């Protein structure tokens, strides 16, 4: 991987997301959104990476991401997702969910829609009203699903004032993240190490399936679904371990991979190259996991400036009877045979890396050291 550029932005960054590229277009990622947290005033901002890496008029190397526009956000930005090219959905620590609209003609952001009390411990209108942070949001136009510390799941539709569906006591613990499996089905992770699958076609407040890490009940913080194989899911949690699950099989993870030294905050499969996976952590690291099988005899060594340390993997389920070519490289039964190469992407350890996103050959991540890092050359 070539150069990764840092820009110091004077606020702790909680979330970074690439603006999606129109389907079928040859454009590369050029704009990302960022959200801040733990600052006196928090913002949602849009940035351009422009003619990144070109020589400027003085012969210097341009690596600066440019701020296009920003807007104040009440509370910490707990999650951030593009709804479409123009709209961004932000989840707040105040329990509010806001849809921001980007106006490219004059480079401003405005509030397009807001559900102010999406998440709460005791309801609006009661004297003891207390809000609950909205911890996660996922969009699949026209639908927006939110989860929160209150254990509630909301299904919103853009341009509808009220929630289309609410599962009030979906969880007795905190829900930390959510993703779509298939359109009517979502998957949530919680603070006691459980994955739950919910089917919006079914009435009632019960999940259709529960999977969990046996024993420790380690809080899970993040989840991502394999872009091509919807039964394959990756999660990360408080112990820094990377877990790969096959939701068709059993109730336990297929593999547990020893990863970060502290909480794993986000995990993302590469959307078009899903043999590659990316994780970031409270320990200040940002890792690229390469499970592609076209590299001969890869060593399962951690590459960072010549310092190598092997990592541990347990494979739990036996799938030898399944035709090998149909199995995702992440479900391989023999970690020794299918080695995974891990590369550290940041030049040095920093404070917590809170968020990352990948699109094409571009990666962006945000940190508590008030820096946003960008590279356009992930696979070079």
Coordinates of C-alpha atoms in Angstrom, one line a residue:
X1 CA 0.0 0.0 0.0
X2 CA 1.3 3.4 -0.9
X3 CA 0.8 6.7 0.8
X4 CA -1.8 7.3 3.4
X5 CA -2.5 11.0 4.0
X6 CA -3.5 12.5 7.4
X7 CA -5.4 15.7 7.8
X8 CA -5.8 17.2 11.2
X9 CA -9.4 18.6 11.7
X10 CA -9.4 19.8 15.3
X11 CA -12.2 17.5 16.3
X12 CA -12.4 13.8 17.4
X13 CA -13.9 11.9 14.4
X14 CA -16.4 9.1 15.3
X15 CA -17.5 8.1 11.8
X16 CA -16.3 8.3 8.2
X17 CA -18.3 7.1 5.1
X18 CA -17.6 7.3 1.4
X19 CA -20.4 8.8 -0.7
X20 CA -21.7 5.9 -2.9
X21 CA -20.7 6.0 -6.5
X22 CA -23.7 5.8 -8.9
X23 CA -24.4 2.2 -10.0
X24 CA -22.7 1.4 -13.3
X25 CA -20.6 4.5 -13.3
X26 CA -16.8 4.5 -13.7
X27 CA -16.3 7.2 -11.1
X28 CA -14.0 6.6 -8.2
X29 CA -14.7 7.6 -4.7
X30 CA -14.1 11.3 -4.3
X31 CA -16.3 12.5 -1.5
X32 CA -16.8 11.3 2.1
X33 CA -18.8 12.3 5.1
X34 CA -17.5 12.5 8.6
X35 CA -19.1 12.9 12.0
X36 CA -17.5 14.1 15.3
X37 CA -18.0 13.2 18.9
X38 CA -16.8 14.4 22.4
X39 CA -16.3 18.0 21.3
X40 CA -18.0 21.1 22.6
X41 CA -19.8 21.3 19.3
X42 CA -20.2 18.4 17.0
X43 CA -20.5 18.4 13.2
X44 CA -21.4 16.4 10.2
X45 CA -19.1 17.4 7.4
X46 CA -18.5 16.5 3.7
X47 CA -15.0 16.3 2.3
X48 CA -13.6 16.1 -1.2
X49 CA -10.4 14.3 -2.0
X50 CA -10.2 16.0 -5.4
X51 CA -7.1 15.6 -7.5
X52 CA -5.4 13.7 -4.7
X53 CA -1.8 12.8 -5.0
X54 CA -1.2 15.2 -8.0
X55 CA 1.8 17.5 -8.1
X56 CA 0.7 21.0 -7.3
X57 CA 2.1 24.2 -8.9
X58 CA 5.0 24.3 -6.5
X59 CA 6.0 20.7 -7.2
X60 CA 4.7 19.6 -3.8
X61 CA 2.6 16.6 -3.2
X62 CA -1.1 17.3 -2.7
X63 CA -2.7 15.0 -0.2
X64 CA -5.1 17.4 1.4
X65 CA -8.8 16.5 1.7
X66 CA -10.8 19.6 1.3
X67 CA -13.8 20.5 3.5
X68 CA -16.9 21.1 1.2
X69 CA -19.4 21.9 3.9
X70 CA -20.5 21.1 7.5
X71 CA -23.5 21.5 9.8
X72 CA -23.8 21.4 13.5
X73 CA -25.1 18.1 15.0
X74 CA -26.7 18.0 18.4
X75 CA -24.9 15.3 20.5
X76 CA -22.2 12.9 19.5
X77 CA -22.5 11.3 16.0
X78 CA -22.9 7.6 16.9
X79 CA -23.3 6.4 13.3
X80 CA -23.5 7.8 9.8
X81 CA -24.8 6.3 6.6
X82 CA -25.4 7.7 3.1
X83 CA -29.1 7.1 2.2
X84 CA -28.4 8.1 -1.4
X85 CA -26.1 10.5 -3.3
X86 CA -27.5 13.6 -1.6
X87 CA -28.8 12.4 1.8
X88 CA -26.9 11.3 4.9
X89 CA -28.5 9.8 8.0
X90 CA -26.9 10.5 11.3
X91 CA -27.5 8.8 14.6
X92 CA -27.1 10.9 17.8
X93 CA -26.2 10.2 21.4
X94 CA -29.4 12.2 22.2
X95 CA -31.6 9.5 20.6
X96 CA -32.4 11.6 17.6
X97 CA -32.0 10.4 14.0
X98 CA -31.5 13.1 11.4
X99 CA -31.4 13.1 7.6
X100 CA -29.2 15.8 6.2
X101 CA -29.5 16.9 2.6
X102 CA -26.4 18.1 0.6
X103 CA -26.9 21.0 -1.8
X104 CA -24.0 20.7 -4.3
X105 CA -24.9 23.9 -6.1
X106 CA -23.9 26.1 -3.1
X107 CA -22.1 23.4 -1.0
X108 CA -24.3 23.5 2.1
X109 CA -26.0 20.8 4.2
X110 CA -29.5 21.2 5.6
X111 CA -31.8 19.1 7.8
X112 CA -34.2 17.3 5.5
X113 CA -36.0 15.1 8.1
X114 CA -35.7 14.3 11.8
X115 CA -37.1 11.8 14.3
X116 CA -36.2 13.5 17.5
X117 CA -37.2 10.8 20.0
X118 CA -36.3 7.6 18.1
X119 CA -34.6 6.1 21.1
X120 CA -35.5 6.7 24.8
X121 CA -35.5 4.9 28.1
X122 CA -38.8 6.4 29.3
X123 CA -41.1 7.9 26.8
X124 CA -41.5 11.5 25.6
X125 CA -44.3 13.2 27.6
X126 CA -43.6 11.4 30.8
X127 CA -42.1 13.5 33.6
X128 CA -39.1 11.1 33.9
X129 CA -38.4 11.2 30.1
X130 CA -34.8 10.2 29.4
X131 CA -33.3 9.8 25.9
X132 CA -31.2 6.8 24.9
X133 CA -28.3 7.0 22.4
X134 CA -29.1 5.8 18.9
X135 CA -26.1 3.5 18.4
X136 CA -26.5 2.2 14.8
X137 CA -28.3 2.9 11.5
X138 CA -28.5 1.1 8.2
X139 CA -30.2 2.3 5.0
X140 CA -31.7 0.4 2.1
X141 CA -33.8 3.0 0.2
X142 CA -36.5 3.8 1.0
X143 CA -36.0 2.2 4.5
X144 CA -33.9 3.3 7.4
X145 CA -33.4 1.0 10.4
X146 CA -32.1 2.3 13.7
X147 CA -31.0 0.5 16.9
X148 CA -30.2 2.0 20.3
X149 CA -29.0 1.7 23.9
X150 CA -32.7 1.3 24.8
X151 CA -32.8 -2.1 23.0
X152 CA -35.3 -0.7 20.5
X153 CA -35.4 -1.3 16.8
X154 CA -37.1 1.3 14.5
X155 CA -38.0 0.9 10.9
X156 CA -38.4 4.3 9.2
X157 CA -39.2 5.3 5.7
X158 CA -37.8 8.4 4.1
X159 CA -40.5 11.1 4.0
X160 CA -42.7 9.3 6.5
X161 CA -43.1 11.2 9.8
X162 CA -43.7 8.2 12.0
X163 CA -41.9 4.9 12.4
X164 CA -43.3 2.3 10.0
X165 CA -42.5 -0.4 12.6
X166 CA -41.0 -0.4 16.1
X167 CA -39.9 -3.4 18.1
X168 CA -39.9 -1.9 21.6
X169 CA -38.2 -4.5 23.7
X170 CA -36.1 -6.1 21.0
X171 CA -33.3 -6.5 23.5
X172 CA -32.8 -6.3 27.2
X173 CA -29.2 -5.1 26.6
X174 CA -27.7 -2.4 24.5
X175 CA -27.9 -2.9 20.7
X176 CA -24.7 -1.7 19.2
X177 CA -25.0 -2.2 15.5
X178 CA -27.3 -3.4 12.7
X179 CA -27.0 -4.5 9.1
X180 CA -29.4 -5.9 6.5
X181 CA -29.1 -9.6 5.6
X182 CA -31.8 -9.6 2.9
X183 CA -34.3 -6.8 2.4
X184 CA -36.9 -7.8 5.0
X185 CA -34.3 -9.3 7.4
X186 CA -31.8 -7.4 9.6
X187 CA -29.1 -8.6 12.0
X188 CA -28.3 -6.9 15.3
X189 CA -25.4 -7.3 17.7
X190 CA -25.6 -6.5 21.4
X191 CA -23.6 -5.9 24.6
X192 CA -23.9 -9.6 25.7
X193 CA -22.2 -11.2 22.7
X194 CA -25.4 -12.1 20.7
X195 CA -26.3 -11.8 17.1
X196 CA -30.1 -11.7 16.5
X197 CA -31.9 -12.0 13.1
X198 CA -35.2 -10.2 12.7
X199 CA -37.7 -10.6 10.0
X200 CA -39.9 -7.6 9.4
X201 CA -42.5 -9.8 7.7
X202 CA -43.2 -11.4 11.1
X203 CA -45.4 -9.8 13.7
X204 CA -44.3 -9.8 17.3
X205 CA -41.1 -8.9 19.2
X206 CA -39.1 -12.1 18.8
X207 CA -36.0 -12.6 16.7
X208 CA -36.2 -15.4 14.1
X209 CA -32.7 -16.6 15.1
X210 CA -30.1 -16.0 17.9
X211 CA -26.4 -16.8 17.6
X212 CA -23.8 -16.2 20.3
X213 CA -20.3 -16.6 21.5
X214 CA -20.5 -19.2 24.2
X215 CA -19.2 -18.5 27.6
X216 CA -17.9 -15.0 28.0
X217 CA -20.7 -12.8 26.7
X218 CA -18.2 -10.3 25.3
X219 CA -20.0 -7.2 24.1
X220 CA -20.1 -7.0 20.3
X221 CA -19.6 -3.5 18.8
X222 CA -19.7 -4.0 15.0
X223 CA -21.1 -6.2 12.3
X224 CA -20.8 -6.4 8.5
X225 CA -22.4 -8.8 6.0
X226 CA -20.4 -10.3 3.1
X227 CA -21.5 -8.4 0.0
X228 CA -22.0 -11.5 -2.2
X229 CA -22.7 -14.2 0.3
X230 CA -25.5 -13.0 2.6
X231 CA -25.1 -15.8 5.1
X232 CA -21.5 -14.8 5.9
X233 CA -21.2 -12.2 8.6
X234 CA -18.2 -10.7 10.4
X235 CA -18.3 -9.2 13.9
X236 CA -15.9 -7.5 16.3
X237 CA -16.2 -6.7 20.0
X238 CA -14.7 -5.6 23.3
X239 CA -11.9 -8.3 23.2
X240 CA -10.7 -7.2 19.8
X241 CA -11.4 -10.6 18.3
X242 CA -12.7 -11.0 14.7
X243 CA -15.5 -13.5 14.5
X244 CA -16.7 -15.0 11.2
X245 CA -20.3 -16.5 11.2
X246 CA -22.3 -18.5 8.8
X247 CA -25.9 -17.8 9.9
X248 CA -27.1 -21.0 8.1
X249 CA -25.0 -23.2 10.4
X250 CA -25.3 -23.6 14.1
X251 CA -25.3 -20.9 16.7
X252 CA -21.6 -20.3 17.1
X253 CA -18.9 -18.5 14.9
X254 CA -17.1 -20.5 12.2
X255 CA -13.8 -18.9 13.1
X256 CA -12.4 -16.7 15.8
X257 CA -9.3 -14.7 14.8
X258 CA -7.2 -13.1 17.4
X259 CA -6.9 -9.5 16.3
X260 CA -6.6 -6.2 18.2
X261 CA -5.5 -5.5 21.7
X262 CA -8.6 -3.5 22.6
X263 CA -12.1 -2.9 21.4
X264 CA -12.7 -3.4 17.7
X265 CA -14.9 -0.5 16.7
X266 CA -15.7 -1.4 13.0
X267 CA -15.3 -4.2 10.5
X268 CA -15.9 -3.9 6.8
X269 CA -15.7 -6.4 4.0
X270 CA -14.5 -4.7 0.8
X271 CA -17.7 -4.1 -1.2
X272 CA -16.4 -5.4 -4.5
X273 CA -13.4 -7.4 -3.4
X274 CA -14.7 -9.2 -0.3
X275 CA -11.7 -11.5 0.2
X276 CA -10.3 -8.4 1.8
X277 CA -11.6 -7.1 5.1
X278 CA -10.7 -4.1 7.2
X279 CA -10.9 -3.5 11.0
X280 CA -10.1 -0.6 13.3
X281 CA -9.6 -0.5 17.1
X282 CA -9.4 1.5 20.3
X283 CA -5.7 0.4 20.3
X284 CA -5.0 2.8 17.5
X285 CA -4.6 0.3 14.8
X286 CA -6.2 -0.1 11.3
X287 CA -5.8 -3.5 9.7
X288 CA -6.2 -5.0 6.2
X289 CA -7.0 -8.7 6.3
X290 CA -6.3 -10.5 3.0
X291 CA -7.8 -13.9 2.6
X292 CA -7.6 -14.1 -1.1
X293 CA -6.4 -17.6 -2.2
X294 CA -4.5 -16.5 -5.3
X295 CA -1.4 -15.7 -3.3
X296 CA 0.8 -18.8 -3.1
X297 CA 1.7 -20.1 0.4
X298 CA 0.9 -16.9 2.3
X299 CA 2.3 -16.8 5.7
X300 CA -0.1 -15.9 8.5
X301 CA 2.3 -13.2 9.7
X302 CA 1.4 -9.7 10.8
X303 CA 3.3 -7.3 8.6
X304 CA 4.4 -4.1 10.2
X305 CA 7.8 -2.7 9.4
X306 CA 9.5 -6.0 9.5
X307 CA 8.0 -7.0 12.9
X308 CA 6.1 -10.2 12.6
X309 CA 3.8 -11.9 15.0
X310 CA 1.7 -14.9 14.2
X311 CA -2.0 -14.9 15.0
X312 CA -4.3 -17.5 16.4
X313 CA -7.3 -19.0 14.7
X314 CA -9.8 -21.6 15.8
X315 CA -12.0 -23.2 13.2
X316 CA -15.2 -24.4 14.8
X317 CA -17.4 -26.0 12.2
X318 CA -16.4 -28.7 9.7
X319 CA -17.6 -28.0 6.2
X320 CA -15.4 -30.4 4.2
X321 CA -18.4 -31.9 2.5
X322 CA -19.4 -28.6 0.9
X323 CA -17.9 -28.0 -2.6
X324 CA -14.8 -25.8 -1.9
X325 CA -15.3 -23.3 -4.7
X326 CA -18.7 -22.3 -3.2
X327 CA -17.3 -21.5 0.2
X328 CA -16.3 -18.0 1.0
X329 CA -12.6 -17.8 1.8
X330 CA -13.7 -16.6 5.2
X331 CA -15.4 -19.9 6.0
X332 CA -12.3 -22.0 5.2
X333 CA -11.9 -24.8 7.7
X334 CA -8.1 -25.0 7.8
X335 CA -6.6 -21.7 8.8
X336 CA -3.1 -23.2 8.3
X337 CA -3.9 -24.1 4.7
X338 CA -5.7 -20.8 3.8
X339 CA -3.4 -18.3 5.4
X340 CA -4.6 -14.8 6.1
X341 CA -2.2 -12.0 5.6
X342 CA -2.7 -9.0 7.9
X343 CA -1.2 -5.6 7.1
X344 CA -1.2 -2.6 9.4
X345 CA -2.2 0.5 7.3
X346 CA -1.3 3.4 9.7
X347 CA 2.3 4.5 9.8
X348 CA 2.3 4.6 13.6
X349 CA 0.0 3.8 16.5
X350 CA -2.4 6.7 17.3
X351 CA -5.3 7.2 19.7
X352 CA -8.4 5.2 19.0
X353 CA -9.3 4.6 15.3
X354 CA -13.1 4.9 15.6
X355 CA -14.3 4.3 12.0
X356 CA -13.3 3.3 8.5
X357 CA -14.8 2.9 5.1
X358 CA -13.6 1.3 1.9
X359 CA -14.7 1.9 -1.7
X360 CA -12.8 0.8 -4.8
X361 CA -9.1 1.5 -4.1
X362 CA -9.9 4.2 -1.5
X363 CA -10.0 4.0 2.3
X364 CA -10.9 6.7 4.8
X365 CA -10.6 6.4 8.6
X366 CA -11.3 8.8 11.5
X367 CA -9.5 8.9 14.9
X368 CA -9.5 10.4 18.4
X369 CA -6.2 12.1 17.5
X370 CA -8.4 14.5 15.5
X371 CA -7.1 13.2 12.2
X372 CA -8.7 11.8 9.1
X373 CA -6.6 9.5 7.1
X374 CA -7.2 8.8 3.4
X375 CA -5.5 6.6 0.8
X376 CA -6.4 6.0 -2.8
X377 CA -4.0 3.1 -3.4
X378 CA -5.2 0.3 -1.3
X379 CA -4.2 -2.5 -3.6
X380 CA -1.1 -1.1 -5.2

